[in-house]
Coordinates of C-alpha atoms and ligand atoms in Angstrom, one line a residue:
X1 CA -6.0 3.7 21.4
X2 CA -7.2 0.8 19.4
X3 CA -10.4 -0.1 21.2
X4 CA -11.9 3.3 22.0
X5 CA -13.7 5.8 19.9
X6 CA -12.9 9.5 20.3
X7 CA -15.3 12.2 19.3
X8 CA -14.5 14.7 16.6
X9 CA -12.7 17.7 18.2
X10 CA -10.9 15.6 20.8
X11 CA -7.9 17.6 22.1
X12 CA -4.5 16.0 22.9
X13 CA -5.2 16.8 26.6
X14 CA -8.5 15.1 26.6
X15 CA -7.1 12.1 24.7
X16 CA -4.3 11.8 27.2
X17 CA -6.6 12.1 30.2
X18 CA -9.1 9.5 28.9
X19 CA -6.2 7.2 28.0
X20 CA -4.8 7.6 31.5
X21 CA -8.2 6.8 33.1
X22 CA -8.2 3.6 31.1
X23 CA -4.7 2.6 32.1
X24 CA -4.4 0.8 35.5
X25 CA -1.8 2.3 37.7
X26 CA -1.2 5.4 35.7
X27 CA -0.1 8.3 37.8
X28 CA -0.3 11.3 35.4
X29 CA 3.5 11.7 35.0
X30 CA 3.3 10.4 31.4
X31 CA 0.4 12.8 30.6
X32 CA 2.5 15.6 32.0
X33 CA 5.5 14.6 29.9
X34 CA 3.3 14.5 26.7
X35 CA 2.0 17.9 27.6
X36 CA 5.5 19.2 27.9
X37 CA 6.4 17.7 24.5
X38 CA 3.3 19.4 23.0
X39 CA 4.3 22.8 24.4
X40 CA 7.8 22.5 23.0
X41 CA 6.2 21.5 19.6
X42 CA 4.0 24.5 19.6
X43 CA 6.9 26.8 20.4
X44 CA 9.2 25.3 17.8
X45 CA 6.4 25.4 15.3
X46 CA 5.9 29.1 15.9
X47 CA 9.6 29.8 15.5
X48 CA 9.9 27.7 12.4
X49 CA 7.0 29.6 10.8
X50 CA 8.6 32.9 11.5
X51 CA 12.3 31.9 11.0
X52 CA 12.7 33.7 7.7
X53 CA 11.4 37.0 9.2
X54 CA 13.1 36.8 12.6
X55 CA 16.7 36.4 11.5
X56 CA 16.6 32.7 12.6
X57 CA 17.9 31.1 9.4
X58 CA 21.5 30.1 9.0
X59 CA 24.2 28.7 11.3
X60 CA 25.3 29.6 14.8
X61 CA 29.0 29.1 14.0
X62 CA 29.2 26.0 16.4
X63 CA 29.8 22.4 15.4
X64 CA 27.9 19.7 17.3
X65 CA 29.0 16.3 18.5
X66 CA 28.1 14.9 15.1
X67 CA 30.6 17.2 13.4
X68 CA 27.7 19.1 11.8
X69 CA 27.3 22.9 11.7
X70 CA 24.6 23.9 14.2
X71 CA 21.7 25.9 12.7
X72 CA 20.1 28.6 14.8
X73 CA 16.9 26.7 14.8
X74 CA 18.7 23.5 15.9
X75 CA 19.9 25.4 19.0
X76 CA 16.5 26.9 19.7
X77 CA 14.7 23.6 19.3
X78 CA 17.2 21.8 21.6
X79 CA 17.0 24.4 24.3
X80 CA 13.2 24.7 24.1
X81 CA 12.7 20.9 24.3
X82 CA 14.9 20.6 27.3
X83 CA 13.4 23.6 29.1
X84 CA 9.9 22.2 28.5
X85 CA 10.8 18.8 30.0
X86 CA 13.0 19.8 32.9
X87 CA 10.7 21.3 35.5
X88 CA 7.5 19.3 35.9
X89 CA 8.8 16.3 37.8
X90 CA 8.3 13.7 35.1
X91 CA 11.8 13.6 33.5
X92 CA 15.2 12.8 35.0
X93 CA 17.5 13.1 32.0
X94 CA 17.4 14.1 28.3
X95 CA 19.7 12.7 25.6
X96 CA 19.8 15.0 22.6
X97 CA 21.5 14.9 19.2
X98 CA 22.8 18.4 20.0
X99 CA 24.4 17.6 23.3
X100 CA 27.6 15.6 23.7
X101 CA 26.6 14.3 27.1
X102 CA 23.2 13.5 28.7
X103 CA 21.5 16.5 30.3
X104 CA 20.3 15.9 33.8
X105 CA 17.3 17.8 35.2
X106 CA 18.8 20.7 37.4
X107 CA 18.8 19.9 41.1
X108 CA 16.4 22.8 41.8
X109 CA 13.6 20.8 40.0
X110 CA 12.2 17.5 41.0
X111 CA 13.6 14.6 39.0
X112 CA 11.2 12.1 37.5
X113 CA 10.8 8.6 36.3
X114 CA 11.4 9.0 32.6
X115 CA 14.4 9.5 30.4
X116 CA 13.8 11.2 27.0
X117 CA 15.9 10.9 23.9
X118 CA 15.4 13.6 21.2
X119 CA 16.5 14.8 17.8
X120 CA 15.2 18.3 18.4
X121 CA 15.2 19.4 14.7
X122 CA 15.6 16.6 12.2
X123 CA 16.3 17.5 8.6
X124 CA 18.4 20.5 9.5
X125 CA 19.6 20.8 5.9
X126 CA 16.0 21.7 4.9
X127 CA 15.6 24.5 7.4
X128 CA 16.7 27.3 5.1
X129 CA 14.5 26.2 2.2
X130 CA 11.2 25.9 4.1
X131 CA 10.9 22.2 3.5
X132 CA 9.4 19.9 6.1
X133 CA 11.5 19.3 9.3
X134 CA 10.5 17.7 12.6
X135 CA 11.3 16.7 16.2
X136 CA 11.7 13.0 17.0
X137 CA 11.6 11.7 20.6
X138 CA 11.6 8.4 22.5
X139 CA 10.8 7.7 26.2
X140 CA 12.4 5.1 28.5
X141 CA 11.2 4.5 32.1
X142 CA 14.4 4.8 34.1
X143 CA 16.1 1.8 35.6
X144 CA 18.0 3.6 38.3
X145 CA 16.4 4.6 41.6
X146 CA 14.4 7.8 41.4
X147 CA 16.2 9.1 44.5
X148 CA 19.5 9.1 42.6
X149 CA 20.8 10.8 39.5
X150 CA 19.9 9.1 36.3
X151 CA 22.9 7.8 34.4
X152 CA 24.0 6.1 31.1
X153 CA 22.5 2.8 32.2
X154 CA 19.1 4.4 31.8
X155 CA 19.6 4.8 28.0
X156 CA 22.2 2.3 26.9
X157 CA 19.7 -0.5 26.8
X158 CA 17.6 -2.4 24.3
X159 CA 15.2 -0.4 22.0
X160 CA 12.5 -2.8 23.1
X161 CA 12.5 -1.1 26.5
X162 CA 11.1 2.2 25.0
X163 CA 7.7 2.8 26.5
X164 CA 6.5 5.6 24.2
X165 CA 7.8 7.5 21.2
X166 CA 6.7 10.1 18.7
X167 CA 7.5 13.0 16.4
X168 CA 6.2 16.4 15.5
X169 CA 6.4 17.4 11.8
X170 CA 6.6 21.1 10.9
X171 CA 5.2 21.1 7.4
X172 CA 2.2 22.6 5.6
X173 CA 0.7 22.0 9.0
X174 CA 2.1 20.9 12.4
X175 CA 1.3 17.3 13.4
X176 CA 2.2 15.5 16.5
X177 CA 2.2 11.7 16.2
X178 CA 2.3 9.8 19.5
X179 CA 2.9 6.0 19.9
X180 CA 2.3 4.0 23.1
X181 CA 1.5 0.4 23.7
X182 CA -2.1 1.3 22.9
X183 CA -1.4 2.4 19.3
X184 CA -0.3 5.3 17.2
X185 CA -2.4 8.5 16.9
X186 CA -1.8 11.8 15.1
X187 CA -2.9 15.3 16.4
X188 CA -2.9 18.4 14.2
X189 CA -2.1 21.8 15.7
X190 CA -4.9 24.3 15.1
X191 CA -2.8 27.5 15.2
X192 CA -5.8 29.7 15.7
X193 CA -6.6 27.9 19.0
X194 CA -3.1 26.8 20.0
X195 CA -4.2 23.2 20.6
X196 CA -3.5 19.8 19.1
X197 CA -6.6 18.0 18.0
X198 CA -6.9 14.3 17.2
X199 CA -6.9 14.1 13.4
X200 CA -5.4 10.7 12.6
X201 CA -6.7 8.1 15.0
X202 CA -5.2 4.6 15.2
X203 CA -2.7 5.0 12.4
X204 CA -1.9 1.7 10.5
X205 CA 0.6 1.8 7.7
X206 CA -1.1 0.9 4.4
X207 CA 0.3 -1.1 1.5
X208 CA 2.1 1.2 -0.9
X209 CA 4.8 0.9 -3.5
X210 CA 6.9 3.9 -2.6
X211 CA 10.6 3.9 -1.7
X212 CA 12.4 6.7 0.0
X213 CA 16.2 6.8 -0.1
X214 CA 19.1 8.9 -1.3
X215 CA 19.4 7.1 -4.6
X216 CA 22.6 9.0 -5.4
X217 CA 24.4 6.6 -3.0
X218 CA 22.9 3.5 -4.5
X219 CA 26.0 2.4 -6.4
X220 CA 27.8 2.3 -3.0
X221 CA 25.2 0.0 -1.4
X222 CA 25.6 -3.8 -1.0
X223 CA 24.7 -5.5 -4.2
X224 CA 21.5 -7.2 -2.8
X225 CA 20.1 -3.8 -1.8
X226 CA 20.9 -2.5 -5.3
X227 CA 19.1 -5.6 -6.8
X228 CA 16.1 -4.9 -4.7
X229 CA 16.0 -1.3 -6.0
X230 CA 16.2 -2.5 -9.6
X231 CA 13.2 -4.9 -8.9
X232 CA 11.2 -2.1 -7.5
X233 CA 11.7 -0.1 -10.7
X234 CA 10.7 -3.0 -12.9
X235 CA 7.6 -3.4 -10.8
X236 CA 6.5 0.2 -11.2
X237 CA 7.3 1.6 -7.7
X238 CA 7.6 5.4 -7.2
X239 CA 10.3 7.4 -5.4
X240 CA 9.8 10.1 -2.8
X241 CA 12.7 11.6 -0.8
X242 CA 13.0 15.0 0.8
X243 CA 16.0 14.3 3.0
X244 CA 14.3 14.8 6.4
X245 CA 13.9 11.4 7.9
X246 CA 10.9 12.5 9.9
X247 CA 9.1 13.8 6.8
X248 CA 10.0 10.8 4.7
X249 CA 8.9 8.4 7.5
X250 CA 5.7 10.3 8.1
X251 CA 4.6 10.2 4.4
X252 CA 5.2 6.4 4.3
X253 CA 3.4 5.9 7.5
X254 CA 0.3 7.5 6.1
X255 CA 0.6 6.5 2.4
X256 CA 2.5 3.2 2.5
X257 CA 6.1 2.7 1.5
X258 CA 9.6 2.0 2.8
X259 CA 12.5 4.3 3.9
X260 CA 16.0 3.0 3.6
X261 CA 19.4 4.5 4.5
X262 CA 21.9 1.6 4.1
X263 CA 25.5 1.7 5.2
X264 CA 27.9 3.2 2.6
X265 CA 31.8 3.2 2.6
X266 CA 31.6 6.8 3.9
X267 CA 29.2 5.8 6.7
X268 CA 29.9 2.1 7.4
X269 CA 27.7 2.2 10.4
X270 CA 25.0 4.0 8.6
X271 CA 24.2 7.7 9.0
X272 CA 21.1 7.8 11.2
X273 CA 21.3 7.7 15.0
X274 CA 20.0 4.8 17.0
X275 CA 18.8 6.4 20.3
X276 CA 16.9 9.4 19.0
X277 CA 16.1 8.6 15.4
X278 CA 15.9 4.9 14.7
X279 CA 14.6 3.6 18.1
X280 CA 11.6 6.0 18.3
X281 CA 10.6 5.6 14.6
X282 CA 11.1 1.8 14.8
X283 CA 8.8 1.8 17.9
X284 CA 6.1 3.7 16.0
X285 CA 6.5 1.6 12.8
X286 CA 6.0 -1.6 14.7
X287 CA 2.9 -0.3 16.6
X288 CA 1.4 0.8 13.3
X289 CA 1.9 -2.6 11.7
X290 CA 5.2 -1.9 10.0
X291 CA 8.7 -3.1 10.6
X292 CA 12.3 -1.7 11.1
X293 CA 15.6 -3.4 10.8
X294 CA 19.3 -2.5 10.3
X295 CA 19.5 -4.9 7.4
X296 CA 20.5 -7.8 9.6
X297 CA 17.9 -7.8 12.4
X298 CA 15.2 -5.9 14.2
X299 CA 16.2 -2.3 15.2
X300 CA 14.5 -2.6 18.6
X301 CA 16.6 -5.7 19.5
X302 CA 19.7 -3.5 19.3
X303 CA 21.3 -2.2 22.4
X304 CA 22.9 1.3 22.2
X305 CA 26.6 1.1 23.2
X306 CA 27.1 4.9 23.3
X307 CA 24.8 8.0 23.1
X308 CA 25.4 8.8 19.5
X309 CA 25.6 5.4 17.9
X310 CA 24.6 5.2 14.2
X311 CA 22.8 2.5 12.3
X312 CA 21.7 1.6 8.8
X313 CA 17.9 1.8 8.7
X314 CA 15.2 0.0 6.7
X315 CA 11.7 1.0 8.0
X316 CA 8.1 1.0 6.9
X317 CA 6.2 -1.5 4.9
X318 CA 6.8 -4.9 6.6
X319 CA 7.1 -6.9 3.4
X320 CA 9.6 -4.4 1.9
X321 CA 11.6 -4.3 5.1
X322 CA 11.7 -8.1 5.1
X323 CA 12.9 -8.3 1.5
X324 CA 15.6 -5.7 2.2
X325 CA 16.7 -7.5 5.4
X326 CA 17.2 -10.8 3.6
X327 CA 18.7 -9.2 0.6
Ligands
AHM1 P1 19.8 15.6 11.1 O1 19.1 16.7 10.3 O2 19.2 15.4 12.4 O3 21.3 15.7 11.1 O4 19.4 14.2 10.4 C1 20.1 13.6 9.4 C2 19.2 13.6 8.1 C3 17.9 12.8 8.1 O5 16.9 13.6 8.5 C4 17.8 12.4 6.7 O6 17.1 11.2 6.5 C5 19.3 12.2 6.3 O7 20.0 13.0 7.1 C6 19.5 12.7 4.9 O8 20.8 12.4 4.5 P2 21.4 12.5 3.0 O9 21.5 14.0 2.8 O10 22.7 11.8 3.1 O11 20.4 11.9 2.1
MG2 MG1 18.0 13.8 12.5

């Protein structure tokens, strides 16, 4: 919310209810959806915290649609997220990084008006070393009639049609960042109470000279992008990169800076996925005063052609994104 003041100690539930009351025509379905996301976030957070003790590190032995080895926590996060969303009547379909095909809500549950895209556990390569990882999600209001099954037309559409997005970071604390048309707000999980409390109201990305990228690939980038990086170094910028998109994005959102993952000869379409990584974070960046492009144009102007489309990504500080897009 940009125009409301919330008291200290405002829970996510209270925030959502007050936001709903101030939104004409709101039915409560979106509030229920956010509550389901928060429940999944708490459950995943608890599992992440205990993973080293509970035999939950390492791989399952499966390979996912991306050709990557599935980690045990990837599988847990995926299943938990889908189970949390499927039964409350707000969601019709989930598109997940870990699922080759869209997952329809089982027919024994009421189907809903939203379609959710999710990267259940972003930064999988950091799971086994206790570095920050996270869940990224985006929400579309479905186009197809609620009386029918949702289908691909409900997600293969412009990023601009996202109605809400967010992420949960599992770091030194667990934080849920939620973006809607009303703004971007952060909620910290108090594990002693089991609730998310508003801790970062109305987030706006500050100016900051930090770049986040895998610099080891920089010699493979287009020359103008390399030239931009050289200029940053001459101008005294700093580098921060953990290799979890959600963590790198989060730091830049709070501290200022830009994240870039350009195309390389190995990943000519870029590495990051459009529907459940780039779209949600681009939505959040723009609502927090930042920008996001694929190096040519605005990310949210893109239209997904298939579920697991990839894209180059330049996201964060609007001036830096602008410079990188024109470079
Ligand atoms: P994933 O863990 O969902 O598969 O995401 C891919 C990750 C991003 O979180 C991160 O930005 C990127 O891959 C890091 O890639 P690289 O190791 O090439 O720097
Ligand atoms: Mg990811």
